[in-house]
Short mmCIF file of C-alpha atoms in Angstrom, two decimals:
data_model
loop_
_atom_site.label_atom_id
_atom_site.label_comp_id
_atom_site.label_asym_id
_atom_site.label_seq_id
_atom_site.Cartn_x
_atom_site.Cartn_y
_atom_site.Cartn_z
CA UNK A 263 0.00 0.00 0.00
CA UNK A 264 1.08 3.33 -0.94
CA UNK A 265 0.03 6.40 0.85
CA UNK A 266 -0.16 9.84 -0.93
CA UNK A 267 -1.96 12.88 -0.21
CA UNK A 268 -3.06 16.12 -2.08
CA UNK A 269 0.48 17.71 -1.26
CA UNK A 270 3.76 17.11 -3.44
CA UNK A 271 4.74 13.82 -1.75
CA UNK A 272 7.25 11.27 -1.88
CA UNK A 273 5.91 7.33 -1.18
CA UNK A 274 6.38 5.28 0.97
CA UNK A 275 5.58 2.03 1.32
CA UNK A 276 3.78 0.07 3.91
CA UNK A 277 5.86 -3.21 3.43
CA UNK A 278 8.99 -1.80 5.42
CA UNK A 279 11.52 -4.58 7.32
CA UNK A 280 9.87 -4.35 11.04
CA UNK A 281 13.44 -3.55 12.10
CA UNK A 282 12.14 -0.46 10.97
CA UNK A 283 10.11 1.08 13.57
CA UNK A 284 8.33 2.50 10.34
CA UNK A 285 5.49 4.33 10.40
CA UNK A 286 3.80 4.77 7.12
CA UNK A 287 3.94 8.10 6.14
CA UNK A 288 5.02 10.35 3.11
CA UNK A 289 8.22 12.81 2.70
CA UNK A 290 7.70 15.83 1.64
CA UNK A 291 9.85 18.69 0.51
CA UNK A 292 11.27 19.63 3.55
CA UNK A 293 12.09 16.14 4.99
CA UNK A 294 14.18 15.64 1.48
CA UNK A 295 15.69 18.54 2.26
CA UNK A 296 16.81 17.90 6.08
CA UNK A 297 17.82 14.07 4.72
CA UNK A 298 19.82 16.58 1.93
CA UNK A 299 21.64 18.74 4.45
CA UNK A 300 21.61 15.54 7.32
CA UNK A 301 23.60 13.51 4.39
CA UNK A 302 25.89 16.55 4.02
CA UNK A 303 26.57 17.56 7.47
CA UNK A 304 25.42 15.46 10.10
CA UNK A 305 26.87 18.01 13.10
CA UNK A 306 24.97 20.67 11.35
CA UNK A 307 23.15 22.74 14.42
CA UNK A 308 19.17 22.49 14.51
CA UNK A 309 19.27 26.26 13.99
CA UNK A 310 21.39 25.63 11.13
CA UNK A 311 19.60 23.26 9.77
CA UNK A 312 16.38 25.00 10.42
CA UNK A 313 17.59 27.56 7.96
CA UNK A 314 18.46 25.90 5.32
CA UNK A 315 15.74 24.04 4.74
CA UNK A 316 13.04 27.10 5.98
CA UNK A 317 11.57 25.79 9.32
CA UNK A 318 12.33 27.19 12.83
CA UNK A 319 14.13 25.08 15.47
CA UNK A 320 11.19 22.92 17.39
CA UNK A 321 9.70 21.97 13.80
CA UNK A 322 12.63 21.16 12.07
CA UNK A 323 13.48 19.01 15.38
CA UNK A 324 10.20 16.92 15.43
CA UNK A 325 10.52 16.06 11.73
CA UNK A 326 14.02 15.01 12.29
CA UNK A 327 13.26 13.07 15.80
CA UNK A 328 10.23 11.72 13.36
CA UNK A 329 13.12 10.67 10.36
CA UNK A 330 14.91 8.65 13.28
CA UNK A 331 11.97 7.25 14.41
CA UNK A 332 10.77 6.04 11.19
CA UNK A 333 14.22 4.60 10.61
CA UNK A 334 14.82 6.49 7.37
CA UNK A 335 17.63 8.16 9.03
CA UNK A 336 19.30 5.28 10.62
CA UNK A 337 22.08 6.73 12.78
CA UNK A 338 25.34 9.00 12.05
CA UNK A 339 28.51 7.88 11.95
CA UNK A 340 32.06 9.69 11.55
CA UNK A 341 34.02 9.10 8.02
CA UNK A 342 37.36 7.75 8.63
CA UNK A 343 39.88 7.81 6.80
CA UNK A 344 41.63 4.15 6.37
CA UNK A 345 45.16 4.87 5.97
CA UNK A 346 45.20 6.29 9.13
CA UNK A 347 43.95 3.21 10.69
CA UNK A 348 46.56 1.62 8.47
CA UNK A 349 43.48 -0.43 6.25
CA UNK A 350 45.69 0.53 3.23
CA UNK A 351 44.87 -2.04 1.32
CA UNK A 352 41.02 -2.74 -0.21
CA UNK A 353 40.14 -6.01 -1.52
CA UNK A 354 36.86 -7.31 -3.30
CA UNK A 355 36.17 -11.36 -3.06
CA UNK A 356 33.85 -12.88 -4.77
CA UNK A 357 32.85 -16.05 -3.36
CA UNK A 358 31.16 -19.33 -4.31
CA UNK A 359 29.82 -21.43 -1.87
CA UNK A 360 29.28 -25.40 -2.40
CA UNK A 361 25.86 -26.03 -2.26
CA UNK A 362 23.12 -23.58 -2.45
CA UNK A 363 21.22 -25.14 1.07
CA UNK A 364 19.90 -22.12 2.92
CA UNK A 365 21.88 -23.80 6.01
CA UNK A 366 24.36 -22.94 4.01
CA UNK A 367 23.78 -19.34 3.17
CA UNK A 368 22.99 -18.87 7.12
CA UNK A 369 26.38 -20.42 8.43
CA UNK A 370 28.25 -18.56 5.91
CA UNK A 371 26.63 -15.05 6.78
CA UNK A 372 26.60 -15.76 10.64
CA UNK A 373 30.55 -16.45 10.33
CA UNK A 374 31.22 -13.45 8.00
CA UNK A 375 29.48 -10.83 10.40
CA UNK A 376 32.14 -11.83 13.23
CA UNK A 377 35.13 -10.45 10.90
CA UNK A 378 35.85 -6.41 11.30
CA UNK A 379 38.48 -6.98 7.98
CA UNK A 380 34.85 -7.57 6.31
CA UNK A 381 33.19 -4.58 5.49
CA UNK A 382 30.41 -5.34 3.44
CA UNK A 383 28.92 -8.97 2.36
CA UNK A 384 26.40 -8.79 -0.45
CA UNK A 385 24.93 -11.99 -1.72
CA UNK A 386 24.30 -11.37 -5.27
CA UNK A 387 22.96 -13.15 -8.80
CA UNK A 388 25.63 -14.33 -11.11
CA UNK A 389 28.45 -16.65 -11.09
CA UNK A 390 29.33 -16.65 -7.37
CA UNK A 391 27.16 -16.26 -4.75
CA UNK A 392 28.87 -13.12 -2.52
CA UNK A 393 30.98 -10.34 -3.17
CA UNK A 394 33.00 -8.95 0.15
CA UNK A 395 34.85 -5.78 0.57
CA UNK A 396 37.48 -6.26 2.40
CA UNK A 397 40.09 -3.66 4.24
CA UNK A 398 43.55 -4.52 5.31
CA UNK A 399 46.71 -2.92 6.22
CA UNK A 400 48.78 -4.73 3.61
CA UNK A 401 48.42 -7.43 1.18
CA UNK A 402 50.65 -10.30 3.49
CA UNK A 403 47.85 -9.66 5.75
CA UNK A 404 45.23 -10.05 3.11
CA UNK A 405 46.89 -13.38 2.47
CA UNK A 406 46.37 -14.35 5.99
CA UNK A 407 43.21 -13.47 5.81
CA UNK A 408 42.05 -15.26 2.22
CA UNK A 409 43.57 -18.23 3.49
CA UNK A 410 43.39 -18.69 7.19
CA UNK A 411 39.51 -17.27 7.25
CA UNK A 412 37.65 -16.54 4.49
CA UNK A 413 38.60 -19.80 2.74
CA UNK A 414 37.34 -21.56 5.73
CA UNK A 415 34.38 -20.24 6.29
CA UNK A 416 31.42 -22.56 6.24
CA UNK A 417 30.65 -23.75 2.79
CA UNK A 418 33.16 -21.61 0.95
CA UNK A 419 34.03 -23.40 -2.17
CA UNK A 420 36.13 -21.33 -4.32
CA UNK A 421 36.93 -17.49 -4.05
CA UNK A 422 38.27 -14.79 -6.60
CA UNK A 423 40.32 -11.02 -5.65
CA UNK A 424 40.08 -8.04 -6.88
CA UNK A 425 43.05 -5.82 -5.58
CA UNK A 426 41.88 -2.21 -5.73
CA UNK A 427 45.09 -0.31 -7.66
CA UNK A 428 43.08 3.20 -7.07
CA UNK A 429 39.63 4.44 -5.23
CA UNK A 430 38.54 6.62 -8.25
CA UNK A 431 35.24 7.34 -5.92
CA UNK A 432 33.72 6.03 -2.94
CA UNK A 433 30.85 7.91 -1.46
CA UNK A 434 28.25 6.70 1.35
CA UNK A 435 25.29 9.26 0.95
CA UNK A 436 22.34 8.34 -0.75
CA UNK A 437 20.99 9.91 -3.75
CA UNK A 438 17.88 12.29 -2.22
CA UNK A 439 15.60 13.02 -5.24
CA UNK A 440 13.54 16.16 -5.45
CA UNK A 441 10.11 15.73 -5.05
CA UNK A 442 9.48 16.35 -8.67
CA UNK A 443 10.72 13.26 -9.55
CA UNK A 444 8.16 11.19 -8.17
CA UNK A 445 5.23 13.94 -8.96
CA UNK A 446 2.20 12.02 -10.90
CA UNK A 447 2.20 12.00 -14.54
#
């Protein structure tokens, strides 16, 4: 079900993951704005924030306190920067399991989860079942880690790397459309 009202809205749908707190509701201008500016600059001030997107403090703070609620805005988190963690190196694996048992799947995903190296574990259509990204300091200790983990992990069959030679972008925001792209034809 899909909620929309006489106002410019964006959708959203009732069928939400109930790790989601979500109440069905719609965004609007403003709340694609604050997600905008939120994306941008999470320490951004209320009054600042406010501001840019035309509110005064107490509403713009209810419709952000709503956002969290909702679980659209999921939490905030600092940007670092690898290298000076000394994660140097970043490694894709793509990785074929044996059999295609949802035991399987499970085992695999509950033992992946447990390794910080592991940044993100994406099961995906195609010739191999998951793709990792991986960050390391250096590749001896990627080697450690391809053989003395990954390649042990339940059901693992056969894997594949992809050494990344240069990050020509990486960014974590989310495209925020305006509202006009989702206005009735």
């Amino acid at each position: 079900m899909i909620l929309l009202s006489r106002r410019r809205e964006l959708p959203i749908a009732t069928g939400m993951p109930t790790t989601m707190k979500a109440k069905t509701r719609s965004l609007d201008r403003i709340d694609l704005n604050i997600l905008r500016c939120l994306q941008e600059n999470a320490r951004i001030s209320y009054v600042d924030l406010a501001s840019q997107v035309g509110l005064s403090t107490t509403p713009c703070l209810e419709r952000v306190k709503r956002l969290e609620r909702s679980g659209i805005i999921r939490g905030y988190k600092a940007l670092l920067d690898p290298r000076a963690l000394k994660a140097n190196l970043l490694v894709f694996v793509e990785i074929s399991l044996e059999t295609q048992s949802p035991a399987v799947f499970d085992e695999f995903r509950r033992a992946v989860a447990k390794l910080p190296q592991i940044q993100e574990c994406h099961l995906v259509s195609g010739q191999f079942d998951y793709i990792l990204k991986c960050r390391i300091p250096e590749m001896s200790a990627y080697r450690q880690l391809l053989g003395d983990v990954v390649l042990t992990l339940p059901g693992v069959k056969e894997s594949k790397s992809y050494v990344v030679m240069e990050e020509v972008k990486e960014d974590f925001s989310l495209h925020v459309p305006d509202i006009e792209e989702f206005e009735e034809k």
